[in-house]
Amino acid sequence: MAENKSKRPLIIAGPCSVESRQQLSDTCTALASTGMIDMIRGGVWKPRTRPGHFQGVGEVGLEWLAELKAATGLPFGVEVANAAHTETALKHGADMVWLGTRTTVNPFNVEEIAEALRGTSARVMIKNAPMPDTGLWSGAVERIARAGIPTERIMLIHRGFVQSSGCDLRNPPAWHIALEMRRRFPELGMLCDPSHICGDRAHLYEISQKAADLSYDGLFIESHINPSEALSDAAQQLTPNELSTLLSSVRWRREAVHHPEFERELLQYRLEIDQIDSELFGLLSRRMKIAEGIGKIKRDNDVTILQRKRWDELVENILSRADSLNLSTEFICTILDAIHLESIAHQNKVMNPEAESKKR
Ligand code: PEP
Ligand code: MN
């Protein structure tokens, strides 16, 4: 099969869990007949958050996956969480193994998987850890690469991040964190897993299209012959037919095009954006100088840095203009938080110079 970035979109689909020979065969045969799938995914060891749920069928599921590979010609991948899983998966001819979010988070497990992969030829896909941070995700890539797996065989999967509340997605995406991973590891392909991001079927199209528009290399998506009967993740799986409809509607636009008129217009817009960014940061720098002035008079008058009432009023004032500015309240709050933190840091420098010098 095509290595890494050579095919876009790369579509990896299959059931959340391999449940029975029949379920797997019905699902994979239907997926293969769409002609849109590059590889089958299926979990045989399921990392369930709470005990008492279906834990996967184990090794026998790999035998079924291998049979289906022979029947359909489609390669397959499974989730591995330790060295024993990895060795067993490879023994049954897995073409790919992936590290789930609950594995990427644990350097011990990543290390033993990396060692089990040394000298083998399977592809490795690494999902992000549950928390919105690049540290463990990067660490997992580095550990796998150190075991001699070439970068053409490693891919990243953005599956969203655990949230405490307040969002209708199961694991909301943090597009900027995944983007930072692409900046750090430009040679790695990046897939989006809309199934675990969404947790239901309602937003799958929207998230998949967004991933396509953010230049992802493909999708890693769950499909079950009869989702309502699925033993895990029933609410987010699509039938092979529904998946094929979704895949036909997502538009994978090209990342660049050589068209003089387009390039001229784009350059014009970009110059304007560069100009605005330069003004924005100039203004922010002026704002911080003023914050330092405020810090001096607060220090001389022994007043705290934070005056809550003043800050609440400032936020309210700007939020009340959200509509006319055509900016989301979420964006305004994020920017104001960042400005506030930087402003406090500038005031702190003036008010507590001793603490500042100890930091260095
Ligand atoms: C899965 O892909 O079935 C899975 C368990 O995903 P995650 O590790 O993203 O929760
Ligand atoms: Mn799942």
PDB file of C-alpha atoms in Angstrom, residues 345-346 348-350 352-360:
ATOM      1  CA  ALA A 345       3.657  39.457  33.997  1.00  0.00           C
ATOM      2  CA  HIS A 346       4.768  42.978  32.983  1.00  0.00           C
ATOM      3  CA  ASN A 348       4.855  41.777  38.222  1.00  0.00           C
ATOM      4  CA  LYS A 349       8.266  42.603  36.777  1.00  0.00           C
ATOM      5  CA  VAL A 350       7.898  46.143  38.050  1.00  0.00           C
ATOM      6  CA  ASN A 352       8.361  42.326  42.405  1.00  0.00           C
ATOM      7  CA  PRO A 353      11.780  42.850  40.832  1.00  0.00           C
ATOM      8  CA  GLU A 354      13.432  40.519  43.415  1.00  0.00           C
ATOM      9  CA  ALA A 355      11.230  37.560  42.393  1.00  0.00           C
ATOM     10  CA  GLU A 356      11.983  38.315  38.759  1.00  0.00           C
ATOM     11  CA  SER A 357      15.745  38.320  39.295  1.00  0.00           C
ATOM     12  CA  LYS A 358      15.581  34.967  41.176  1.00  0.00           C
ATOM     13  CA  LYS A 359      13.836  33.399  38.183  1.00  0.00           C
ATOM     14  CA  ARG A 360      16.877  33.985  36.000  1.00  0.00           C
TER      15      ARG A 360
END
